[in-house]
Coordinates of C-alpha atoms in Angstrom, one line a residue:
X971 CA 0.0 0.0 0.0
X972 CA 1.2 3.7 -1.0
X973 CA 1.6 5.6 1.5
X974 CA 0.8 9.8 1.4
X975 CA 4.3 11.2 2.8
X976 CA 4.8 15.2 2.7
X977 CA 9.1 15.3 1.7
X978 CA 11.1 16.6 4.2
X979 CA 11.9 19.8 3.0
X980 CA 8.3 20.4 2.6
X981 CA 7.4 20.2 6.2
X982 CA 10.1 22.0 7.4
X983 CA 9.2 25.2 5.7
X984 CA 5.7 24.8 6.9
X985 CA 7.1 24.8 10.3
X986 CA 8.9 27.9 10.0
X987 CA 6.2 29.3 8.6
X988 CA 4.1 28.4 11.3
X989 CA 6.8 29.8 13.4
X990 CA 7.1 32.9 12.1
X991 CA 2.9 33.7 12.4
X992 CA 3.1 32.7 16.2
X993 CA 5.4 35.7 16.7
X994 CA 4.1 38.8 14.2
X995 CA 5.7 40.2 10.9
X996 CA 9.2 40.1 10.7
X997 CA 11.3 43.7 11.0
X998 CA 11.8 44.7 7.7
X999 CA 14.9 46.3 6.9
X1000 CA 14.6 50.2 6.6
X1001 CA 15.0 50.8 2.4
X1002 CA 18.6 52.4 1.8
X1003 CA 19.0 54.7 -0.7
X1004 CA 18.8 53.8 -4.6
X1005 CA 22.1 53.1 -5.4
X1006 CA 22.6 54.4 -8.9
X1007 CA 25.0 52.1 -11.4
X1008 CA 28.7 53.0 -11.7
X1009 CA 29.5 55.4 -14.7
X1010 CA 30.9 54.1 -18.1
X1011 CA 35.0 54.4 -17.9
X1012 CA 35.5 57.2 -20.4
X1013 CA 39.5 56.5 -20.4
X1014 CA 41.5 53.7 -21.4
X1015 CA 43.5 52.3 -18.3
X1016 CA 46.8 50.7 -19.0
X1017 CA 48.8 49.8 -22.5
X1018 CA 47.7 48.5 -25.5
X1019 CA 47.5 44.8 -26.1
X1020 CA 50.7 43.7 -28.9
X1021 CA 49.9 45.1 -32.2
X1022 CA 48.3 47.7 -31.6
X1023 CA 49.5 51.1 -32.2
X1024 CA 48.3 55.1 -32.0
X1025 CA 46.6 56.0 -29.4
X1026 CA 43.1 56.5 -28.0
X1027 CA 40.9 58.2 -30.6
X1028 CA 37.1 57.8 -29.3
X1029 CA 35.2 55.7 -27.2
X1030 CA 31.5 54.6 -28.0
X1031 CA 29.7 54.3 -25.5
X1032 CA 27.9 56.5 -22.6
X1033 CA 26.0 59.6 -22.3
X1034 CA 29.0 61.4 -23.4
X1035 CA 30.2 59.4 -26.6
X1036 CA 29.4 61.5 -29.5
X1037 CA 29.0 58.5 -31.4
X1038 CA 26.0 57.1 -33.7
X1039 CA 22.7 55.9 -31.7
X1040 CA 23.4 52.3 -33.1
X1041 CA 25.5 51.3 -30.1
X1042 CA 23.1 52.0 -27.3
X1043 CA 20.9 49.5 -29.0
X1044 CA 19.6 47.7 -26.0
X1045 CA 20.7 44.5 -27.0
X1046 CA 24.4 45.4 -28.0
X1047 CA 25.7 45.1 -31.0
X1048 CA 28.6 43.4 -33.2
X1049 CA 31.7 44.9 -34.8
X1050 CA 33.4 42.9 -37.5
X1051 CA 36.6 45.3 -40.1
X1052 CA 35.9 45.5 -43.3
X1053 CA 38.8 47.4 -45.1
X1054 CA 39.6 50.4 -43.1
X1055 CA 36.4 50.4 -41.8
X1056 CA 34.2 48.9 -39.1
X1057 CA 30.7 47.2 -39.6
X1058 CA 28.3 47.7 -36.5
X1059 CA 25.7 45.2 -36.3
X1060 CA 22.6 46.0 -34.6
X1061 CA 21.9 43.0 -32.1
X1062 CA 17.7 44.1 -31.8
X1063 CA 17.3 44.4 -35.8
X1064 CA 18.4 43.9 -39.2
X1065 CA 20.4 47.4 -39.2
X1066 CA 23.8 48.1 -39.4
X1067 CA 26.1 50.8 -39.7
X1068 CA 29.8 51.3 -41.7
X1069 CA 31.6 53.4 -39.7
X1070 CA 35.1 54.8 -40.4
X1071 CA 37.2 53.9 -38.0
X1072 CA 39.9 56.9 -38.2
X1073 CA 37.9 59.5 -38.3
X1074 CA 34.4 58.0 -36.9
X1075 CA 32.2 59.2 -39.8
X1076 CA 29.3 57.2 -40.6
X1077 CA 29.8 55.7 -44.3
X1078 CA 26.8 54.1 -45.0
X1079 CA 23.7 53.1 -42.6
X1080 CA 20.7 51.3 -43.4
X1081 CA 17.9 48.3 -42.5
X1082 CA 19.2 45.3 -44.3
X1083 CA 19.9 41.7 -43.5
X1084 CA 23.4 41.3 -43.6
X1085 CA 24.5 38.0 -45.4
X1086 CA 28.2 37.8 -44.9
X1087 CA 31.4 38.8 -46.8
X1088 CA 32.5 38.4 -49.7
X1089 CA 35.7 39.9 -52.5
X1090 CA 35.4 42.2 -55.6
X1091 CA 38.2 41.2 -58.4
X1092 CA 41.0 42.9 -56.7
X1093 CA 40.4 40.5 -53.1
X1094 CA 39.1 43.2 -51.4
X1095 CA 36.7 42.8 -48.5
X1096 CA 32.9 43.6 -49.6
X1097 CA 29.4 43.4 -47.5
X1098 CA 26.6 40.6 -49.0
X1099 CA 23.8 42.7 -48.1
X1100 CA 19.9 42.0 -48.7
X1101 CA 16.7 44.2 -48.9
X1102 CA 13.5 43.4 -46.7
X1103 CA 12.4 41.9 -50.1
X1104 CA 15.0 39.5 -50.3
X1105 CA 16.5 41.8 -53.4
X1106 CA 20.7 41.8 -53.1
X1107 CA 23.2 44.2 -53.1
X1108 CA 26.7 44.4 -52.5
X1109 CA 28.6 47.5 -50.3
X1110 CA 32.3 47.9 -50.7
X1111 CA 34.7 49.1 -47.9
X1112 CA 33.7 52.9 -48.2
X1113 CA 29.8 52.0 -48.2
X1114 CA 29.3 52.6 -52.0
X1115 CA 26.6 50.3 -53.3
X1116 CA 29.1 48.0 -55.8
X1117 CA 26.7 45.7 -57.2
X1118 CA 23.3 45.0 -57.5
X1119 CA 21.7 42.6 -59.9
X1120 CA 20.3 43.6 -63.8
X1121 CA 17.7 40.9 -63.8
X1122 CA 16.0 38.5 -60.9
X1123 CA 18.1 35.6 -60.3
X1124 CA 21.9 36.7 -61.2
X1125 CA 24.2 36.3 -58.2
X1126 CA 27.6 38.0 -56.9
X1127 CA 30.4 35.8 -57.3
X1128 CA 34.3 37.6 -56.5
X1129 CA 33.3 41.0 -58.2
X1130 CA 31.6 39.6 -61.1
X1131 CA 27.8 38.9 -61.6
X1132 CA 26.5 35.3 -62.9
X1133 CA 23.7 34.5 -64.9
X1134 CA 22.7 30.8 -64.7
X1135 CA 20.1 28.9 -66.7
X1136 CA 16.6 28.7 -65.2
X1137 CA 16.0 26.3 -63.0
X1138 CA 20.1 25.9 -62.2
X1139 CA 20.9 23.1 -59.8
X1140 CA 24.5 21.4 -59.1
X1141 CA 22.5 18.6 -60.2
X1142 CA 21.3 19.6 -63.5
X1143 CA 24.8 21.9 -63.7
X1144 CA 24.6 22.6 -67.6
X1145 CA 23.3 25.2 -69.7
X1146 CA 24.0 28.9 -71.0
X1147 CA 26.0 31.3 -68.4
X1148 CA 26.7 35.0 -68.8
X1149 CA 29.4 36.4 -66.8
X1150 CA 28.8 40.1 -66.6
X1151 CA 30.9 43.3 -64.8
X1152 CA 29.2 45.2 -62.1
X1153 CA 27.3 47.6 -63.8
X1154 CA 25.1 44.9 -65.7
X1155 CA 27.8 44.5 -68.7
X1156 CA 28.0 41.7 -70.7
X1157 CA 31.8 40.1 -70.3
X1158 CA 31.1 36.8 -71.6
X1159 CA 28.7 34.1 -72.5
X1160 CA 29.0 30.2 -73.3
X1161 CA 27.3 27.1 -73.1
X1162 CA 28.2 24.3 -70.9
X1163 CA 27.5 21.5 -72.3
X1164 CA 26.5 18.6 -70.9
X1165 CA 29.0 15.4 -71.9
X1166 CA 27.4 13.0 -74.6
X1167 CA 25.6 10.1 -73.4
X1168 CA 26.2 6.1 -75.1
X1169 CA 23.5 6.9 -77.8
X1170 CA 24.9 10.4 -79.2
X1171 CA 27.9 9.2 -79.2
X1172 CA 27.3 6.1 -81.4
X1173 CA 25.0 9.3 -83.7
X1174 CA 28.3 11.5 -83.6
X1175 CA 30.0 8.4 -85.5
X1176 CA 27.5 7.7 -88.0
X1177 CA 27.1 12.3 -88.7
X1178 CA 31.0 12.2 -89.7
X1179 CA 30.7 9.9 -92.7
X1180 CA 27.8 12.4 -94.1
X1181 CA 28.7 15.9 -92.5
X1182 CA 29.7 17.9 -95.4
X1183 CA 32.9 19.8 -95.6
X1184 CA 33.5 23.6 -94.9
X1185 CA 30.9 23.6 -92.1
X1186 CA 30.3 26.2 -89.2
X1187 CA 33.4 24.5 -86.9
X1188 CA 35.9 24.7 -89.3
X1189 CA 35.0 28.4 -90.3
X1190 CA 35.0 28.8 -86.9
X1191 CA 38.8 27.6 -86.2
X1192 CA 37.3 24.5 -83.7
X1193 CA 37.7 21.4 -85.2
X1194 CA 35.4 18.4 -84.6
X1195 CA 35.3 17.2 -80.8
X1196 CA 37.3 20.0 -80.0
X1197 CA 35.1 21.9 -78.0
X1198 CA 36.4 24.0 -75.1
X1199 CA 36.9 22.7 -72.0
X1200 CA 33.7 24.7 -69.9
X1201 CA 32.0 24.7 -66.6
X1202 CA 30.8 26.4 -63.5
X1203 CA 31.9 29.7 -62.0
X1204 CA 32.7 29.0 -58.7
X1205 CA 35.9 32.0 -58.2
X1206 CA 37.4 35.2 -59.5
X1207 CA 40.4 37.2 -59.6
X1208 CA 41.5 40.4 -61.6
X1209 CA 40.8 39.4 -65.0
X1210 CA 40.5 35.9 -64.7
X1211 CA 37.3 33.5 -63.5
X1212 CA 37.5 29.9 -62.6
X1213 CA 35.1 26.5 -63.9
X1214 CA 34.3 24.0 -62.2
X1215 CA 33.9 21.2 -64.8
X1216 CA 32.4 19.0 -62.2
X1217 CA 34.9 16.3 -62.5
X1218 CA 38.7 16.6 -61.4
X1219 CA 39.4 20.0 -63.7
X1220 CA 39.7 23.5 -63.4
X1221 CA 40.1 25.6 -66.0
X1222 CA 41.1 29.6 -65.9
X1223 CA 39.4 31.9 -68.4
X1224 CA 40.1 35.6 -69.3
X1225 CA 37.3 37.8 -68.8
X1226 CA 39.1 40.9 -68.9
X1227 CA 37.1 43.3 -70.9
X1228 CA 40.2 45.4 -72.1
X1229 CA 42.5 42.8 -73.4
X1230 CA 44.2 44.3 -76.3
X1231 CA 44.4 47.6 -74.8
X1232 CA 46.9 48.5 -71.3
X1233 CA 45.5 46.2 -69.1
X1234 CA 46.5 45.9 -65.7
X1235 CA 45.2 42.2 -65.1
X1236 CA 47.1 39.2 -65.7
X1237 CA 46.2 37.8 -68.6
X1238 CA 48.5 38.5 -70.9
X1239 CA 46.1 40.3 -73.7
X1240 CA 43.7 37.2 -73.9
X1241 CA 39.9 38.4 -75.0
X1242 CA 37.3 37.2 -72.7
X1243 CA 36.2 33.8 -73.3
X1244 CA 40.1 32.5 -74.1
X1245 CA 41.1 29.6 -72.1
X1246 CA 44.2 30.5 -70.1
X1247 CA 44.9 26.9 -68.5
X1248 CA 44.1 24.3 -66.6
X1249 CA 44.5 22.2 -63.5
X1250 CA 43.7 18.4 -64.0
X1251 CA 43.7 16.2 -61.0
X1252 CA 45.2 13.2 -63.3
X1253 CA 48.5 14.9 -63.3
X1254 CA 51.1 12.8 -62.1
X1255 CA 52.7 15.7 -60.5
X1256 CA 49.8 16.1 -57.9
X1257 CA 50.5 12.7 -56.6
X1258 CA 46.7 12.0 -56.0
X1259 CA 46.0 8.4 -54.8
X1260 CA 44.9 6.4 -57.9
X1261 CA 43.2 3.6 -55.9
X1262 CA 40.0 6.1 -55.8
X1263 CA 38.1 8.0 -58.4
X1264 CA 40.2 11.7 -58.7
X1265 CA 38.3 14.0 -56.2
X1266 CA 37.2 17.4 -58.0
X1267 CA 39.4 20.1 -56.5
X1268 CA 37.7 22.4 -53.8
X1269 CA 38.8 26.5 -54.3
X1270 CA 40.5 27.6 -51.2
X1271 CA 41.1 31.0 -52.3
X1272 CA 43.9 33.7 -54.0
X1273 CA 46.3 35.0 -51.7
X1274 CA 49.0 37.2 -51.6
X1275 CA 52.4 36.5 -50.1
X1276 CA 54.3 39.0 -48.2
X1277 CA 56.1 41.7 -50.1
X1278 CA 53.5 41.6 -52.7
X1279 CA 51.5 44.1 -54.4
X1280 CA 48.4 42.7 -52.4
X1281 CA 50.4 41.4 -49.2
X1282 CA 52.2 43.2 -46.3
X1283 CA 56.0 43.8 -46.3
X1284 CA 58.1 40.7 -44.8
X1285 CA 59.9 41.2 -41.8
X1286 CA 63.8 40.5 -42.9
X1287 CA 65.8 38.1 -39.9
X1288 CA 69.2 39.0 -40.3
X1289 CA 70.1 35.8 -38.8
X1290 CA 68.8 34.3 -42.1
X1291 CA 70.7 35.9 -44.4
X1292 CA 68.4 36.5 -46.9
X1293 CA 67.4 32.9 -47.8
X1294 CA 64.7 31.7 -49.9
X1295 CA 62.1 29.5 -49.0
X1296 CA 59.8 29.4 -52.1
X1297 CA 62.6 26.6 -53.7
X1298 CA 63.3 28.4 -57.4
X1299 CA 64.9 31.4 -55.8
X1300 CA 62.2 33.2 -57.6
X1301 CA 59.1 34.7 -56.3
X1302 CA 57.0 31.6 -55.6
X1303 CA 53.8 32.7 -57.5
X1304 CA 54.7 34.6 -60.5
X1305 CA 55.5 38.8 -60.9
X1306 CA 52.3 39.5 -58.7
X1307 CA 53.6 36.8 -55.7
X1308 CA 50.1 35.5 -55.1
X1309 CA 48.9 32.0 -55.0
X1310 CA 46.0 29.9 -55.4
X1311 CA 44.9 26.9 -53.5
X1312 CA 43.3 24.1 -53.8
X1313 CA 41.6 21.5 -51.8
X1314 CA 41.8 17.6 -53.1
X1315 CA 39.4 15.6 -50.4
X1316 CA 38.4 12.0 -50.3
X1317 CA 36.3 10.1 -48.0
X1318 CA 38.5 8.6 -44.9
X1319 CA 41.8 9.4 -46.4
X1320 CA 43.9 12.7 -45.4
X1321 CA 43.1 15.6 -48.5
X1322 CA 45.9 17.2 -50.3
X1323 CA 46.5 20.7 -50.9
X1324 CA 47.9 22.3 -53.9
X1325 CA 49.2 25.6 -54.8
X1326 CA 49.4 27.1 -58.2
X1327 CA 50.5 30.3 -59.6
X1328 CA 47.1 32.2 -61.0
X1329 CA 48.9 33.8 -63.9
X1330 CA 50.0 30.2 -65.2
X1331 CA 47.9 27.3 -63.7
X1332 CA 51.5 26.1 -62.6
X1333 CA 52.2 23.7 -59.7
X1334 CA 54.5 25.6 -57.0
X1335 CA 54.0 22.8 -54.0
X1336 CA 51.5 20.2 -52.8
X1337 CA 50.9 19.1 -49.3
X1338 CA 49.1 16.3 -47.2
X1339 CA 46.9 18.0 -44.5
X1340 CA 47.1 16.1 -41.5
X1341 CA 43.6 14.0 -41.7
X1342 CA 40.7 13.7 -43.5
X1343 CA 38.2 16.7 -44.9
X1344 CA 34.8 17.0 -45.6
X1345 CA 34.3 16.2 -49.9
X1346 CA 32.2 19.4 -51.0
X1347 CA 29.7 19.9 -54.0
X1348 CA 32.2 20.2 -57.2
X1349 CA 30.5 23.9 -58.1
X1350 CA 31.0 25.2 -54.0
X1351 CA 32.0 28.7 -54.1
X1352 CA 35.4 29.6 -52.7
X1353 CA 36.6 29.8 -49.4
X1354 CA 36.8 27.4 -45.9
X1355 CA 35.0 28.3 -42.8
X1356 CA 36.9 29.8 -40.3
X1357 CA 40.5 30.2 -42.3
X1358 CA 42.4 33.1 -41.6
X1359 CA 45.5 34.3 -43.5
X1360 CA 48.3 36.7 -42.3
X1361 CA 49.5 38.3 -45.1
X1362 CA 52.8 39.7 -43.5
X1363 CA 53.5 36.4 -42.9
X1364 CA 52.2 34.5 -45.5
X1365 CA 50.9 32.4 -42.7
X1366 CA 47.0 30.4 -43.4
X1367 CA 45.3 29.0 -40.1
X1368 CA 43.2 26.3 -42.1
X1369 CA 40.8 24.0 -39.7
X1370 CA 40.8 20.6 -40.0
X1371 CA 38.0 17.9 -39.8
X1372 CA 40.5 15.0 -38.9
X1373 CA 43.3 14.8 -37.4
X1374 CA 44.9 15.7 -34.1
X1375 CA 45.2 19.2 -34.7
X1376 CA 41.7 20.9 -35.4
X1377 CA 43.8 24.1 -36.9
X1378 CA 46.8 24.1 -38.7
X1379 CA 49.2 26.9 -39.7
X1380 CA 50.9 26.6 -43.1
X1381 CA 53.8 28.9 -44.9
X1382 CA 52.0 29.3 -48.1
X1383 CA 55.4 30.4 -49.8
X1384 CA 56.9 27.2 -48.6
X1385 CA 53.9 24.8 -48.3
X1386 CA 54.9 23.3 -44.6
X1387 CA 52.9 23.0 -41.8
X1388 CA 54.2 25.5 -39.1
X1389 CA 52.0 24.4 -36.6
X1390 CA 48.7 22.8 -35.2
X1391 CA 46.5 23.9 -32.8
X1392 CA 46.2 20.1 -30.8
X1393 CA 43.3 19.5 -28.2
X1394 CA 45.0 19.7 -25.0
X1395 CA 44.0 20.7 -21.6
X1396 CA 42.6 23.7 -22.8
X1397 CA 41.1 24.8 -26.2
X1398 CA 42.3 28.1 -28.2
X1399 CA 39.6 29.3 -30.9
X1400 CA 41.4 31.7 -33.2
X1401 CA 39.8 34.9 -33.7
X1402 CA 41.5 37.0 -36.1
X1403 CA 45.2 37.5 -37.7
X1404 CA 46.6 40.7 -37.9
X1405 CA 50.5 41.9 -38.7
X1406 CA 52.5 38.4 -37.7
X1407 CA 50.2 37.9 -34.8
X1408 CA 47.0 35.8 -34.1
X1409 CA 43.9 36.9 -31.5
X1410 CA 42.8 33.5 -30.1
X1411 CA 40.0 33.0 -27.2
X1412 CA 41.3 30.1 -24.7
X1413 CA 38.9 28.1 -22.7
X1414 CA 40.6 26.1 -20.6
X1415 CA 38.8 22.8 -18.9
X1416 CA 39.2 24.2 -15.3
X1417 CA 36.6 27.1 -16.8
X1418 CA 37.3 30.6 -17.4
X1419 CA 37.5 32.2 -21.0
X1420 CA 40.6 34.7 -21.7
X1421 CA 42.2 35.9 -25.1
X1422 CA 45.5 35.5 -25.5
X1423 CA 48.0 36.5 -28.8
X1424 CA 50.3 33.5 -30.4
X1425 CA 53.0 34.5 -32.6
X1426 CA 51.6 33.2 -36.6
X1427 CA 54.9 31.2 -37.4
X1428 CA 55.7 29.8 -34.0
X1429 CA 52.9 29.6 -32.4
X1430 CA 54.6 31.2 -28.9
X1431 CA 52.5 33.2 -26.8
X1432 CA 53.1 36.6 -27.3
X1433 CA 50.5 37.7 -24.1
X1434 CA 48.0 36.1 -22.0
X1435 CA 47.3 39.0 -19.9
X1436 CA 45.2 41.2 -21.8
X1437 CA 44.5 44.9 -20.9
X1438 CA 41.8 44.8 -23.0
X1439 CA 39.9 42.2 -24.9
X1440 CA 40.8 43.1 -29.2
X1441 CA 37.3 42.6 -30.7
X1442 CA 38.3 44.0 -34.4
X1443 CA 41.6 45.5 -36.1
X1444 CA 41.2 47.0 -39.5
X1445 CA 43.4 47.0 -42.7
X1446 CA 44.2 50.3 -41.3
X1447 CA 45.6 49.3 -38.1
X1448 CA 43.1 50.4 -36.1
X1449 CA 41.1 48.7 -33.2
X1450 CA 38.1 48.4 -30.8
X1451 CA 39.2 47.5 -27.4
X1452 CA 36.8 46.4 -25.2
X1453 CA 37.4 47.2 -21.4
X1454 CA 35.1 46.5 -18.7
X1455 CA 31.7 48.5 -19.9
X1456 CA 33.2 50.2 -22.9
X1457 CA 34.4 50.0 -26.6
X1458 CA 37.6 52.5 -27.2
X1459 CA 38.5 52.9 -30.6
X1460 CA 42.6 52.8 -30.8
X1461 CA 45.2 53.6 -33.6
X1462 CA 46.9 55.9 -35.5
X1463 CA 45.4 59.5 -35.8
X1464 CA 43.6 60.8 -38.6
X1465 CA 45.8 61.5 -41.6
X1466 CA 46.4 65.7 -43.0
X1467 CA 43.6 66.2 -45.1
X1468 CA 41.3 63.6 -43.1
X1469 CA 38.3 64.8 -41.5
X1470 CA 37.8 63.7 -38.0
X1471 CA 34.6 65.1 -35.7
X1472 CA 35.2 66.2 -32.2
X1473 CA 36.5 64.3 -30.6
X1474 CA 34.7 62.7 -27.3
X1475 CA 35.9 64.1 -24.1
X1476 CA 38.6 62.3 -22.6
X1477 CA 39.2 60.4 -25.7
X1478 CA 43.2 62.5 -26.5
X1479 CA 43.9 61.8 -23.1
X1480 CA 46.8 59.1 -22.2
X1481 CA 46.1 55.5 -23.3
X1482 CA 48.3 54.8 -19.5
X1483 CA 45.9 57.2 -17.6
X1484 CA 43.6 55.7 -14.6
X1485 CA 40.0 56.9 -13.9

């Protein structure tokens, strides 16, 4: 039989209760006076964390911050660099704000779901915006509206537009594309064909005993079965745009509009539409494991090395004495030192990396990543989740799927593995690179989250005792520094000829100076 039994805890707070009605209302304490939460800090206490330069030049938050009324949105917002500017990120609503970060004007603002970032042809840094109708756009570094499409359906791919066939899929891949400049122009169309099937081919044997000579293909230079080599967009670069056959090729194509003429771009004077080479994972030279069907090569991305047009300066080590790492003695990736990788990943087997020269399709180094990575759709845009490149190192934090090391560092001039982030005791989630250094969060198993700096090439700590926690540097050197309730802004002053608001009070004073 069940028995009804009140739990202890139960009865004892009916006792006390009890207790406390035998003896009248308890003396309430007298109410003290409202005590009134502690101002914002308005000055920066202490030095700046490593890497970062100049000095205090506004702070953005408080009564007293002469700053946009973004940032006292009552549920915070985000900061992410884009060029020499910050994006702030609403945290209540699709708004967001481009904000300069030397001067503090206000670039662009507007209501718009933000949908990540993106490059024009020269690699810059540009904003995938949205209208509330779902209609895209594209912002560049100094809010000017880049791109937006000519008619419904074409998409932004790496500072060209793309205009697929109805009803495109990666599984019905084929069709007519247009590849078009911003402003709506066309560059270049072309059909991609899709490969003959057992039947048309046995019809393509019986047509060349009757096709009569002096037809279209010869008058056109092509010979029979000697169609280009087509495919996908799927990256872009200066004058150049990437297909993805869907198989193990790649094939570069000029779509520089002013071949001919002085063209900066790097494609020797070929007229858009010319094939400029190709990347075929049968090569011997890849060294691809032939007991498996050739995977079809994933686009990391361009990058450019240090001491390049589109890289930082390398630091020289003396203690070197000058020597070369790239293994010609030249500059590893042609006149414009910039590289291309690629991604070659099979189920359950560690992926290889490759790295070509973009001018020439030429192989500079190939590399086996430590375990195995996810196989991607063969028409994936470009890029890796959560890879970060420091271009005055030439240093490319690449996460890994498999493996002991769920990060690795590689020399992209050299194509070694520097280092890997292993699961240890604790766990370091980096953040951002920036000038030789990378901004890491560490959450160590004991509990507690801190961010710490690691060297790029070595890997040695650099500081674990932040002043301030780095949230965002620019292209431009310039920072947000979060301490306790507020955002300083940090870097080098505003250049002649540069305008630059009032500035916040407080926000000249000493970086060292206490409240």
């Amino acid at each position: 039989m069940r028995s009804s039994r009140v739990p202890q805890a139960l009865t004892c707070g009916l006792a006390v209760l009890l207790v406390a009605a035998c003896t009248g209302d308890p003396e309430l304490p007298e109410p003290g006076p409202e005590e009134e939460p502690s101002p914002v800090p308005t000055v920066f206490d202490g030095e700046a964390p490593p890497g970062i330069e100049g000095e205090v030049l506004r702070y953005l938050h408080g009564d007293t911050a002469d700053v946009h009324e973004i940032l006292a949105d009552p549920l915070g917002v985000r900061i992410s660099p884009v060029g020499d500017a910050l994006l702030i990120s609403s945290g209540s609503e699709d708004r967001h704000l481009l904000h300069d970060a030397a001067t503090g004007e206000t670039l662009w603002e507007g209501e718009a779901r933000f949908g990540g970032f993106d490059t024009d042809r020269d690699g810059e840094r540009v904003l995938l915006m949205a209208e509330a109708d779902g209609a895209p756009f594209v912002l560049d570094a100094r809010g000017e509206r880049l791109w937006e499409p000519a008619e419904k359906g074409d998409a932004y791919l790496d500072g060209l537009a793309v205009r697929r066939p109805g009803g495109w899929s990666s599984q019905e891949p084929h069709g007519a594309f247009s590849l078009l400049d911003p402003g709506g122009d066309e560059l270049w169309s072309y059909e991609f064909e899709a490969p003959p099937g057992p039947e048309a081919e046995e019809g393509s044997e019986e047509a060349e005993d009757t096709e009569p000579a002096g037809d279209a293909s010869e008058e056109s230079g092509e010979g029979v079965g000697e169609e280009p080599d087509l495919g996908v967009p799927v990256a872009a670069r200066d004058g150049l745009v990437l297909l993805a056959s869907g198989g193990p090729t790649l094939h570069a194509y000029s779509v520089d509009p002013d071949a001919g003429a002085d063209s900066d771009t790097d494609t020797d004077g070929a007229a858009a539409g010319d094939e400029l080479w190709t990347v075929d994972g049968g090569d011997a030279d890849l060294g691809l494991p032939t007991s498996a069907p050739v995977p079809a090569p994933q686009v990391i991305g361009f990058y450019p090395l240090p001491g390049s047009e589109g890289g930082s300066a390398p630091e020289e080590d003396p203690g070197e004495g000058g020597e070369d790492t790239g293994g010609d003695g030249e500059t590893a990736a042609g006149e414009d030192g910039e590289v291309l990788l690629l991604r070659w990943a099979q189920s359950e087997t560690p992926s290889m990396l490759s790295a070509h020269d973009p001018e020439t399709g030429d192989l500079l180094w190939t590399l086996e990543e430590p375990g195995a990575n996810p196989v991607v759709g063969p028409f994936e845009p470009a890029g890796v989740a959560g890879s970060l490149y420091d271009d005055t190192t030439g240093t490319l934090l690449l996460p890994q799927a498999g493996g002991e090391a769920p990060v690795v560092a590689i020399d992209l001039a050299a194509g070694e593995v520097l280092w890997g982030l292993e699961e240890d005791a604790g766990a370091i989630s980096p953040a951002f690179a920036f000038d030789g250094l990378v901004y890491g969060d560490s959450r160590a198993s004991t509990g507690g989250d801190r961010q710490l700096v690691l060297d790029a090439v070595t890997m040695d700590v650099v500081e674990d005792e932040m002043p301030a926690y780095v949230e965002a540097v620019t292209e431009s050197g310039h920072a947000v520094l979060v301490q306790g309730r507020q955002r300083f802004v940090y870097g080098p002053p505003p250049e002649d000829g540069e305008e630059s608001g009032e500035p916040s009070d407080g926000a000249t004073g000493s970086p060292g100076a206490a409240d």
